[in-house]
PDB file of C-alpha atoms and ligand atoms in Angstrom:
ATOM      1  CA  MET A   1     -21.576  23.582  -6.857  1.00 54.00           C
ATOM      2  CA  SER A   2     -22.409  20.312  -8.492  1.00 76.00           C
ATOM      3  CA  GLY A   3     -21.726  16.902  -7.307  1.00 93.00           C
ATOM      4  CA  LEU A   4     -21.052  13.778  -8.530  1.00 97.00           C
ATOM      5  CA  THR A   5     -23.217  11.307 -11.400  1.00 97.00           C
ATOM      6  CA  ILE A   6     -21.866   8.596 -12.236  1.00 98.00           C
ATOM      7  CA  LYS A   7     -23.315   7.568 -15.111  1.00 98.00           C
ATOM      8  CA  ASN A   8     -23.723   3.213 -15.896  1.00 98.00           C
ATOM      9  CA  LEU A   9     -20.309   2.078 -14.351  1.00 98.00           C
ATOM     10  CA  HIS A  10     -19.482  -0.634 -15.612  1.00 98.00           C
ATOM     11  CA  VAL A  11     -16.271  -2.038 -13.365  1.00 98.00           C
ATOM     12  CA  SER A  12     -14.334  -5.844 -13.754  1.00 98.00           C
ATOM     13  CA  ILE A  13     -11.368  -6.810 -11.578  1.00 97.00           C
ATOM     14  CA  GLU A  14      -8.919  -9.434 -13.642  1.00 95.00           C
ATOM     15  CA  GLY A  15     -11.452  -9.941 -16.192  1.00 95.00           C
ATOM     16  CA  LYS A  16     -14.832 -10.472 -14.621  1.00 97.00           C
ATOM     17  CA  GLU A  17     -17.617  -7.693 -14.521  1.00 97.00           C
ATOM     18  CA  ILE A  18     -18.508  -7.013 -10.462  1.00 97.00           C
ATOM     19  CA  LEU A  19     -20.058  -3.258 -11.750  1.00 98.00           C
ATOM     20  CA  LYS A  20     -22.646  -3.851 -14.151  1.00 97.00           C
ATOM     21  CA  GLY A  21     -24.084  -0.641 -14.528  1.00 97.00           C
ATOM     22  CA  VAL A  22     -23.989   2.127 -11.978  1.00 98.00           C
ATOM     23  CA  ASN A  23     -26.367   5.111 -12.213  1.00 98.00           C
ATOM     24  CA  LEU A  24     -25.921   7.241  -9.560  1.00 97.00           C
ATOM     25  CA  GLU A  25     -25.909  11.458  -8.625  1.00 97.00           C
ATOM     26  CA  ILE A  26     -24.821  13.283  -5.124  1.00 97.00           C
ATOM     27  CA  LYS A  27     -25.243  16.748  -4.214  1.00 96.00           C
ATOM     28  CA  LYS A  28     -23.084  18.607  -2.853  1.00 96.00           C
ATOM     29  CA  GLY A  29     -25.169  18.771   1.411  1.00 95.00           C
ATOM     30  CA  GLU A  30     -27.310  15.157   0.572  1.00 96.00           C
ATOM     31  CA  ILE A  31     -26.065  12.477   2.712  1.00 95.00           C
ATOM     32  CA  HIS A  32     -26.683   8.480   0.412  1.00 96.00           C
ATOM     33  CA  ALA A  33     -26.958   5.970   2.099  1.00 95.00           C
ATOM     34  CA  ILE A  34     -25.654   2.259  -0.325  1.00 96.00           C
ATOM     35  CA  MET A  35     -26.274  -0.709   1.008  1.00 94.00           C
ATOM     36  CA  GLY A  36     -26.973  -4.808  -0.210  1.00 92.00           C
ATOM     37  CA  PRO A  37     -26.668  -7.794   0.858  1.00 91.00           C
ATOM     38  CA  ASN A  38     -22.448  -9.121   0.846  1.00 89.00           C
ATOM     39  CA  GLY A  39     -20.306  -9.244  -2.296  1.00 92.00           C
ATOM     40  CA  THR A  40     -23.013  -7.786  -4.398  1.00 94.00           C
ATOM     41  CA  GLY A  41     -20.023  -4.616  -5.389  1.00 96.00           C
ATOM     42  CA  LYS A  42     -20.990  -2.176  -2.200  1.00 94.00           C
ATOM     43  CA  SER A  43     -16.494  -1.714  -2.092  1.00 92.00           C
ATOM     44  CA  THR A  44     -15.404  -2.433  -5.290  1.00 95.00           C
ATOM     45  CA  LEU A  45     -17.664   0.743  -6.195  1.00 96.00           C
ATOM     46  CA  ALA A  46     -15.303   2.842  -3.920  1.00 94.00           C
ATOM     47  CA  TYR A  47     -13.092   1.567  -5.475  1.00 93.00           C
ATOM     48  CA  ALA A  48     -13.712   2.148  -8.735  1.00 95.00           C
ATOM     49  CA  MET A  49     -14.414   5.832  -7.577  1.00 94.00           C
ATOM     50  CA  MET A  50     -10.624   6.608  -5.846  1.00 89.00           C
ATOM     51  CA  GLY A  51      -9.211   5.333  -8.615  1.00 92.00           C
ATOM     52  CA  HIS A  52      -8.135   1.919  -7.001  1.00 91.00           C
ATOM     53  CA  PRO A  53      -5.581  -0.115  -9.827  1.00 90.00           C
ATOM     54  CA  SER A  54      -7.062  -3.280  -9.193  1.00 93.00           C
ATOM     55  CA  TYR A  55     -10.672  -2.039 -10.817  1.00 95.00           C
ATOM     56  CA  GLU A  56     -11.022  -1.488 -14.150  1.00 96.00           C
ATOM     57  CA  ILE A  57     -13.610   0.591 -15.900  1.00 97.00           C
ATOM     58  CA  THR A  58     -15.449  -1.089 -19.073  1.00 97.00           C
ATOM     59  CA  GLU A  59     -17.964   1.343 -18.905  1.00 97.00           C
ATOM     60  CA  GLY A  60     -19.635   4.697 -18.264  1.00 98.00           C
ATOM     61  CA  GLU A  61     -18.346   7.783 -16.958  1.00 97.00           C
ATOM     62  CA  ILE A  62     -17.212   9.012 -12.881  1.00 97.00           C
ATOM     63  CA  ILE A  63     -18.438  12.806 -13.401  1.00 97.00           C
ATOM     64  CA  PHE A  64     -16.510  15.181 -10.976  1.00 96.00           C
ATOM     65  CA  GLU A  65     -16.735  19.186 -10.153  1.00 91.00           C
ATOM     66  CA  GLY A  66     -17.644  19.169 -14.804  1.00 91.00           C
ATOM     67  CA  GLN A  67     -15.186  16.272 -15.097  1.00 93.00           C
ATOM     68  CA  ASN A  68     -15.099  13.596 -16.265  1.00 96.00           C
ATOM     69  CA  ILE A  69     -12.374  12.108 -14.316  1.00 96.00           C
ATOM     70  CA  VAL A  70     -12.443   8.041 -15.134  1.00 96.00           C
ATOM     71  CA  GLU A  71      -8.633   8.390 -16.048  1.00 94.00           C
ATOM     72  CA  MET A  72      -7.742  10.311 -13.839  1.00 94.00           C
ATOM     73  CA  ALA A  73      -4.642   9.302 -10.730  1.00 92.00           C
ATOM     74  CA  THR A  74      -5.725   8.326  -7.226  1.00 89.00           C
ATOM     75  CA  ASP A  75      -4.464  11.503  -5.944  1.00 87.00           C
ATOM     76  CA  GLU A  76      -5.868  14.478  -8.556  1.00 90.00           C
ATOM     77  CA  ARG A  77      -9.178  12.968  -7.430  1.00 92.00           C
ATOM     78  CA  SER A  78      -8.414  13.277  -4.009  1.00 89.00           C
ATOM     79  CA  ARG A  79      -7.273  17.253  -4.351  1.00 88.00           C
ATOM     80  CA  LEU A  80      -9.590  17.570  -6.835  1.00 90.00           C
ATOM     81  CA  GLY A  81     -12.237  16.830  -3.220  1.00 92.00           C
ATOM     82  CA  LEU A  82     -13.163  13.327  -3.497  1.00 94.00           C
ATOM     83  CA  PHE A  83     -12.499  11.345  -0.191  1.00 93.00           C
ATOM     84  CA  LEU A  84     -12.191   7.986   0.601  1.00 87.00           C
ATOM     85  CA  ALA A  85     -11.306   6.854   4.111  1.00 80.00           C
ATOM     86  CA  PHE A  86     -10.058   3.642   3.854  1.00 67.00           C
ATOM     87  CA  GLN A  87     -11.490   0.465   5.622  1.00 60.00           C
ATOM     88  CA  TYR A  88      -8.317  -0.043   6.403  1.00 61.00           C
ATOM     89  CA  PRO A  89      -5.981   2.101   6.277  1.00 66.00           C
ATOM     90  CA  VAL A  90      -1.596   1.775   6.569  1.00 72.00           C
ATOM     91  CA  ALA A  91       0.572   2.626   9.699  1.00 76.00           C
ATOM     92  CA  ILE A  92       3.055   5.366   8.397  1.00 78.00           C
ATOM     93  CA  PRO A  93       5.349   5.429  10.670  1.00 81.00           C
ATOM     94  CA  GLY A  94       7.767   8.403  11.944  1.00 87.00           C
ATOM     95  CA  VAL A  95       4.752  10.995  10.083  1.00 90.00           C
ATOM     96  CA  THR A  96       2.684  12.257  12.820  1.00 93.00           C
ATOM     97  CA  VAL A  97      -1.283  12.990  12.035  1.00 92.00           C
ATOM     98  CA  ALA A  98      -0.515  16.776  11.999  1.00 95.00           C
ATOM     99  CA  ASN A  99       2.184  16.203   9.800  1.00 93.00           C
ATOM    100  CA  PHE A 100       0.480  13.422   7.356  1.00 91.00           C
ATOM    101  CA  LEU A 101      -3.219  16.382   7.697  1.00 94.00           C
ATOM    102  CA  ARG A 102      -1.053  19.217   6.835  1.00 95.00           C
ATOM    103  CA  THR A 103       1.064  17.951   3.787  1.00 92.00           C
ATOM    104  CA  ALA A 104      -2.304  16.616   2.455  1.00 90.00           C
ATOM    105  CA  LEU A 105      -3.744  19.544   3.208  1.00 93.00           C
ATOM    106  CA  ASN A 106      -0.548  22.083   1.544  1.00 94.00           C
ATOM    107  CA  ALA A 107      -1.201  20.108  -1.830  1.00 89.00           C
ATOM    108  CA  ARG A 108      -5.545  20.252  -2.129  1.00 88.00           C
ATOM    109  CA  ARG A 109      -4.779  24.029  -1.598  1.00 91.00           C
ATOM    110  CA  ARG A 110      -1.615  23.667  -4.627  1.00 90.00           C
ATOM    111  CA  ALA A 111      -4.122  22.079  -6.946  1.00 85.00           C
ATOM    112  CA  LYS A 112      -7.152  24.378  -6.280  1.00 84.00           C
ATOM    113  CA  ASN A 113      -4.031  27.953  -6.721  1.00 90.00           C
ATOM    114  CA  PRO A 114      -0.889  26.712  -8.130  1.00 91.00           C
ATOM    115  CA  GLU A 115       0.909  30.130  -6.577  1.00 94.00           C
ATOM    116  CA  ASP A 116      -0.307  28.833  -2.851  1.00 93.00           C
ATOM    117  CA  LYS A 117       2.823  29.115  -0.855  1.00 93.00           C
ATOM    118  CA  GLY A 118       1.028  26.219   1.560  1.00 94.00           C
ATOM    119  CA  ILE A 119      -1.283  27.412   5.074  1.00 95.00           C
ATOM    120  CA  SER A 120       0.632  28.424   8.497  1.00 95.00           C
ATOM    121  CA  ILE A 121       2.488  25.785  10.572  1.00 94.00           C
ATOM    122  CA  LEU A 122       0.579  29.182  13.445  1.00 96.00           C
ATOM    123  CA  ASP A 123      -2.626  27.908  11.433  1.00 96.00           C
ATOM    124  CA  PHE A 124      -2.705  25.167  10.367  1.00 97.00           C
ATOM    125  CA  ARG A 125      -2.113  24.372  13.926  1.00 96.00           C
ATOM    126  CA  LYS A 126      -5.372  27.005  15.396  1.00 97.00           C
ATOM    127  CA  MET A 127      -7.489  24.772  12.491  1.00 96.00           C
ATOM    128  CA  LEU A 128      -6.915  21.518  13.484  1.00 96.00           C
ATOM    129  CA  LYS A 129      -7.237  22.747  17.249  1.00 96.00           C
ATOM    130  CA  GLU A 130     -10.244  23.915  16.411  1.00 95.00           C
ATOM    131  CA  LYS A 131     -10.867  20.400  14.980  1.00 93.00           C
ATOM    132  CA  MET A 132     -10.486  18.283  17.240  1.00 93.00           C
ATOM    133  CA  ASP A 133     -12.216  19.807  19.396  1.00 91.00           C
ATOM    134  CA  LEU A 134     -15.375  19.497  16.934  1.00 86.00           C
ATOM    135  CA  LEU A 135     -14.982  15.702  16.735  1.00 85.00           C
ATOM    136  CA  GLN A 136     -14.459  14.998  20.721  1.00 84.00           C
ATOM    137  CA  MET A 137     -10.405  14.277  20.104  1.00 87.00           C
ATOM    138  CA  ASP A 138      -7.198  14.596  22.903  1.00 90.00           C
ATOM    139  CA  HIS A 139      -4.945  17.147  21.154  1.00 94.00           C
ATOM    140  CA  ALA A 140      -2.564  14.824  22.031  1.00 94.00           C
ATOM    141  CA  PHE A 141      -3.865  12.571  19.213  1.00 91.00           C
ATOM    142  CA  ALA A 142      -1.903  15.294  16.123  1.00 94.00           C
ATOM    143  CA  GLY A 143       1.702  13.674  17.566  1.00 94.00           C
ATOM    144  CA  ARG A 144       1.188  10.764  17.171  1.00 93.00           C
ATOM    145  CA  TYR A 145       2.595   8.747  14.123  1.00 90.00           C
ATOM    146  CA  LEU A 146      -0.556   7.836  12.239  1.00 87.00           C
ATOM    147  CA  ASN A 147      -2.223   5.055  11.947  1.00 83.00           C
ATOM    148  CA  GLU A 148       0.703   3.089  14.482  1.00 86.00           C
ATOM    149  CA  GLY A 149      -0.511   0.937  17.145  1.00 85.00           C
ATOM    150  CA  PHE A 150      -4.202   3.000  16.888  1.00 84.00           C
ATOM    151  CA  SER A 151      -6.438   0.813  17.880  1.00 81.00           C
ATOM    152  CA  GLY A 152      -9.597   0.647  15.190  1.00 78.00           C
ATOM    153  CA  GLY A 153     -11.011   4.357  17.260  1.00 79.00           C
ATOM    154  CA  GLU A 154      -9.265   6.234  16.611  1.00 83.00           C
ATOM    155  CA  LYS A 155      -8.472   4.235  13.195  1.00 82.00           C
ATOM    156  CA  LYS A 156     -11.344   6.375  12.577  1.00 83.00           C
ATOM    157  CA  ARG A 157     -11.318   9.466  14.056  1.00 85.00           C
ATOM    158  CA  ALA A 158      -7.370   9.578  12.517  1.00 86.00           C
ATOM    159  CA  GLU A 159     -10.367   8.911   9.312  1.00 87.00           C
ATOM    160  CA  ILE A 160     -12.778  11.543  10.387  1.00 89.00           C
ATOM    161  CA  LEU A 161      -9.741  14.311  11.299  1.00 92.00           C
ATOM    162  CA  GLN A 162      -8.244  13.664   7.565  1.00 91.00           C
ATOM    163  CA  MET A 163     -11.887  14.968   6.018  1.00 92.00           C
ATOM    164  CA  ALA A 164     -12.947  17.593   8.238  1.00 93.00           C
ATOM    165  CA  THR A 165      -9.136  18.649   7.339  1.00 93.00           C
ATOM    166  CA  LEU A 166      -8.859  18.377   3.449  1.00 92.00           C
ATOM    167  CA  LYS A 167     -12.645  19.753   3.146  1.00 92.00           C
ATOM    168  CA  PRO A 168     -13.736  16.999  -0.137  1.00 93.00           C
ATOM    169  CA  SER A 169     -16.695  17.130  -1.260  1.00 95.00           C
ATOM    170  CA  ILE A 170     -17.825  14.546  -2.038  1.00 96.00           C
ATOM    171  CA  ALA A 171     -16.744  11.236   0.900  1.00 95.00           C
ATOM    172  CA  PHE A 172     -17.056   8.203   0.566  1.00 94.00           C
ATOM    173  CA  LEU A 173     -16.933   5.890   4.203  1.00 90.00           C
ATOM    174  CA  ASP A 174     -17.148   1.652   3.083  1.00 87.00           C
ATOM    175  CA  GLU A 175     -18.133   0.780   6.348  1.00 76.00           C
ATOM    176  CA  THR A 176     -17.910  -3.455   4.940  1.00 60.00           C
ATOM    177  CA  ASP A 177     -19.202  -5.622   7.302  1.00 54.00           C
ATOM    178  CA  SER A 178     -16.169  -6.193   9.620  1.00 55.00           C
ATOM    179  CA  GLY A 179     -14.712  -4.621  12.595  1.00 57.00           C
ATOM    180  CA  LEU A 180     -16.956  -2.658  12.898  1.00 61.00           C
ATOM    181  CA  ASP A 181     -17.573  -2.162  17.150  1.00 70.00           C
ATOM    182  CA  ILE A 182     -20.000   0.350  18.715  1.00 75.00           C
ATOM    183  CA  ASP A 183     -17.075   2.599  19.688  1.00 74.00           C
ATOM    184  CA  ALA A 184     -16.466   3.052  15.834  1.00 73.00           C
ATOM    185  CA  LEU A 185     -19.581   2.950  14.632  1.00 77.00           C
ATOM    186  CA  ARG A 186     -20.584   5.714  17.439  1.00 80.00           C
ATOM    187  CA  ILE A 187     -17.896   8.378  16.097  1.00 80.00           C
ATOM    188  CA  VAL A 188     -17.985   7.625  12.191  1.00 80.00           C
ATOM    189  CA  SER A 189     -21.433   8.649  12.479  1.00 85.00           C
ATOM    190  CA  GLU A 190     -20.854  11.232  14.788  1.00 86.00           C
ATOM    191  CA  GLY A 191     -17.949  12.680  12.785  1.00 86.00           C
ATOM    192  CA  VAL A 192     -20.148  12.690   9.834  1.00 88.00           C
ATOM    193  CA  ASN A 193     -22.751  14.262  11.850  1.00 89.00           C
ATOM    194  CA  ALA A 194     -20.180  17.434  12.544  1.00 88.00           C
ATOM    195  CA  LEU A 195     -19.220  17.351   9.111  1.00 90.00           C
ATOM    196  CA  ALA A 196     -21.931  17.576   7.089  1.00 89.00           C
ATOM    197  CA  ASP A 197     -22.716  20.956   5.921  1.00 92.00           C
ATOM    198  CA  GLU A 198     -24.186  22.604   2.640  1.00 93.00           C
ATOM    199  CA  ASN A 199     -20.272  21.313   1.001  1.00 94.00           C
ATOM    200  CA  LEU A 200     -20.223  18.262   0.953  1.00 95.00           C
ATOM    201  CA  GLY A 201     -21.342  14.926   0.528  1.00 96.00           C
ATOM    202  CA  VAL A 202     -21.478  12.659   1.382  1.00 95.00           C
ATOM    203  CA  VAL A 203     -22.017   8.141   0.241  1.00 95.00           C
ATOM    204  CA  VAL A 204     -21.709   5.799   3.378  1.00 92.00           C
ATOM    205  CA  ILE A 205     -21.766   1.960   1.724  1.00 91.00           C
ATOM    206  CA  THR A 206     -22.702  -0.582   4.651  1.00 86.00           C
ATOM    207  CA  HIS A 207     -24.590  -3.128   5.332  1.00 80.00           C
ATOM    208  CA  TYR A 208     -26.153  -3.202   8.724  1.00 77.00           C
ATOM    209  CA  GLN A 209     -29.011  -0.554   8.796  1.00 78.00           C
ATOM    210  CA  ARG A 210     -27.830  -0.034  12.363  1.00 76.00           C
ATOM    211  CA  LEU A 211     -25.340   2.578  11.264  1.00 76.00           C
ATOM    212  CA  LEU A 212     -28.064   4.278  10.219  1.00 79.00           C
ATOM    213  CA  ASN A 213     -29.401   4.845  12.940  1.00 80.00           C
ATOM    214  CA  HIS A 214     -26.853   7.434  14.301  1.00 82.00           C
ATOM    215  CA  ILE A 215     -26.735   8.745  10.155  1.00 87.00           C
ATOM    216  CA  LYS A 216     -29.861  10.356   9.572  1.00 87.00           C
ATOM    217  CA  PRO A 217     -29.182  10.006   5.342  1.00 92.00           C
ATOM    218  CA  ASN A 218     -31.582  11.601   2.954  1.00 94.00           C
ATOM    219  CA  TYR A 219     -31.209   8.546   0.288  1.00 96.00           C
ATOM    220  CA  VAL A 220     -30.697   5.092   0.558  1.00 96.00           C
ATOM    221  CA  HIS A 221     -29.584   2.355  -2.089  1.00 97.00           C
ATOM    222  CA  ILE A 222     -30.237  -1.009  -2.275  1.00 96.00           C
ATOM    223  CA  MET A 223     -27.041  -2.484  -4.308  1.00 96.00           C
ATOM    224  CA  PHE A 224     -27.355  -6.140  -5.690  1.00 96.00           C
ATOM    225  CA  ASP A 225     -25.544  -8.221  -8.192  1.00 95.00           C
ATOM    226  CA  GLY A 226     -23.550  -4.911  -8.733  1.00 97.00           C
ATOM    227  CA  ARG A 227     -26.756  -2.553 -10.076  1.00 96.00           C
ATOM    228  CA  ILE A 228     -28.712  -0.105  -8.177  1.00 97.00           C
ATOM    229  CA  VAL A 229     -31.997  -1.832  -7.847  1.00 96.00           C
ATOM    230  CA  GLU A 230     -33.553   0.166  -5.473  1.00 96.00           C
ATOM    231  CA  SER A 231     -33.877   3.905  -3.890  1.00 97.00           C
ATOM    232  CA  GLY A 232     -35.693   5.451  -1.648  1.00 96.00           C
ATOM    233  CA  GLY A 233     -35.396   7.828   1.658  1.00 95.00           C
ATOM    234  CA  PRO A 234     -35.275   6.581   5.312  1.00 91.00           C
ATOM    235  CA  GLU A 235     -37.782   4.354   5.166  1.00 92.00           C
ATOM    236  CA  LEU A 236     -36.133   2.130   2.643  1.00 93.00           C
ATOM    237  CA  ALA A 237     -33.190   1.267   4.875  1.00 90.00           C
ATOM    238  CA  LEU A 238     -36.094   0.507   7.923  1.00 89.00           C
ATOM    239  CA  ARG A 239     -37.289  -1.476   5.473  1.00 90.00           C
ATOM    240  CA  LEU A 240     -34.225  -3.579   5.683  1.00 90.00           C
ATOM    241  CA  GLU A 241     -34.084  -4.224   8.865  1.00 87.00           C
ATOM    242  CA  GLU A 242     -37.271  -5.238   9.345  1.00 89.00           C
ATOM    243  CA  LEU A 243     -37.246  -7.373   7.069  1.00 91.00           C
ATOM    244  CA  GLY A 244     -33.240  -8.336   5.634  1.00 90.00           C
ATOM    245  CA  TYR A 245     -32.787  -8.518   2.586  1.00 91.00           C
ATOM    246  CA  ASP A 246     -34.079 -11.870   0.788  1.00 92.00           C
ATOM    247  CA  TRP A 247     -37.066  -9.824  -0.409  1.00 93.00           C
ATOM    248  CA  VAL A 248     -34.002  -8.279  -2.860  1.00 93.00           C
ATOM    249  CA  ARG A 249     -32.769 -10.951  -3.524  1.00 92.00           C
ATOM    250  CA  GLU A 250     -36.345 -12.307  -4.697  1.00 92.00           C
ATOM    251  CA  LYS A 251     -37.519 -10.012  -6.679  1.00 92.00           C
ATOM    252  CA  TYR A 252     -34.310  -9.303  -8.906  1.00 90.00           C
ATOM    253  CA  LYS A 253     -32.856 -13.260  -8.585  1.00 86.00           C
ATOM    254  CA  GLU A 254     -34.636 -13.487 -12.581  1.00 79.00           C
ATOM    255  CA  VAL A 255     -32.055  -9.409 -12.507  1.00 74.00           C
ATOM    256  CA  VAL A 256     -29.322 -11.363 -12.112  1.00 74.00           C
ATOM    257  CA  ALA A 257     -29.730 -15.339 -13.679  1.00 69.00           C
ATOM    258  CA  ALA A 258     -30.031 -12.332 -17.146  1.00 64.00           C
TER     259      ALA A 258
HETATM  260  P1  ADP B 301     -18.944  -5.666  -0.756  1.00 69.49           P
HETATM  261  O1  ADP B 301     -18.875  -4.098  -0.354  1.00 69.49           O
HETATM  262  O2  ADP B 301     -20.665  -5.077  -1.758  1.00 69.49           O
HETATM  263  O3  ADP B 301     -19.583  -6.642   0.209  1.00 69.49           O
HETATM  264  P2  ADP B 301     -17.042  -6.603  -3.110  1.00 69.49           P
HETATM  265  O4  ADP B 301     -17.087  -5.502  -4.257  1.00 69.49           O
HETATM  266  O5  ADP B 301     -16.181  -6.373  -1.922  1.00 69.49           O
HETATM  267  O6  ADP B 301     -18.895  -6.105  -1.956  1.00 69.49           O
HETATM  268  O7  ADP B 301     -17.106  -7.386  -4.064  1.00 69.49           O
HETATM  269  C1  ADP B 301     -17.609  -7.466  -5.007  1.00 69.49           C
HETATM  270  C2  ADP B 301     -16.933  -8.952  -5.575  1.00 69.49           C
HETATM  271  O8  ADP B 301     -16.228  -8.203  -6.172  1.00 69.49           O
HETATM  272  C3  ADP B 301     -17.427 -10.329  -5.005  1.00 69.49           C
HETATM  273  O9  ADP B 301     -17.993 -11.405  -5.461  1.00 69.49           O
HETATM  274  C4  ADP B 301     -15.618 -10.342  -4.555  1.00 69.49           C
HETATM  275  O10 ADP B 301     -15.489 -11.921  -4.194  1.00 69.49           O
HETATM  276  C5  ADP B 301     -15.165  -9.651  -5.871  1.00 69.49           C
HETATM  277  N1  ADP B 301     -13.724  -9.673  -5.632  1.00 69.49           N
HETATM  278  C6  ADP B 301     -13.969  -7.937  -4.734  1.00 69.49           C
HETATM  279  N2  ADP B 301     -11.906  -8.058  -4.626  1.00 69.49           N
HETATM  280  C7  ADP B 301     -12.014  -8.238  -5.448  1.00 69.49           C
HETATM  281  C8  ADP B 301     -10.170  -9.388  -5.763  1.00 69.49           C
HETATM  282  N3  ADP B 301      -9.089  -8.339  -5.568  1.00 69.49           N
HETATM  283  N4  ADP B 301     -10.586  -9.193  -7.100  1.00 69.49           N
HETATM  284  C9  ADP B 301     -11.154 -10.398  -7.411  1.00 69.49           C
HETATM  285  N5  ADP B 301     -12.575 -10.365  -6.907  1.00 69.49           N
HETATM  286  C10 ADP B 301     -13.166  -9.940  -5.758  1.00 69.49           C
HETATM  287 MG1   MG B 302     -17.735  -4.207   1.030  1.00 69.49          MG
END
């Protein structure tokens, strides 16, 4: 099955061009890492994938499951199997983790098959327990209100559990630079490693190489000034760890000036 193809993507925020022609192809079964200095457009790419209204796509295509999804609403993209883990998830008091996940799962099932009656509560509970065991989570977690009073680590767990339940075919995990403690890093990496299979393509966005000590990407891309300027294997991340981003800035400074 096909994955996600981003072709010559240009994205503006409030009239300012942030992404200046991004090309990227992610197949199911692959793990990609997008790295790069702060402010180069990594999070912008993630938001543009989900169709955030502030991020205007001025040029290019996003082909997902054989369709150009540029004009598609966020929920439609989600039902089609695209997933974005939020950096700062919102709390929904009164809605339990389990209820939230069952509603989301049923929406995704109905998108695949309009006749779908939804998963039975019994089957859902069984499935959720299996996922929580896989992710080494306490079952009591399912009964808590979504993100209310959650620690940073618990929010990450809720995200990963959502991913495990919805089974997206392509997932973007934007691990932006603030608030990523070692615990959260470990939860995200273990979750991704537990869920990674031939039906899931993952894009991990990170400023820091250390996440990649736990997640082994097949491909590493460096974003600079709104473009992917280098692509390679895991050795590219090691090079960044060793040398930082200075060589990237030096090598591509004329691109920025142009
Ligand atoms: P990264 O994730 O690589 O650190 P971002 O995608 O967050 O970079 O930001 C890229 C650029 O877009 C930065 O120059 C940032 O200042 C700008 N930017 C991001 N979000 C907004 C916004 N909501 N309004 C205006 N400018 C923004
Ligand atoms: Mg960012």
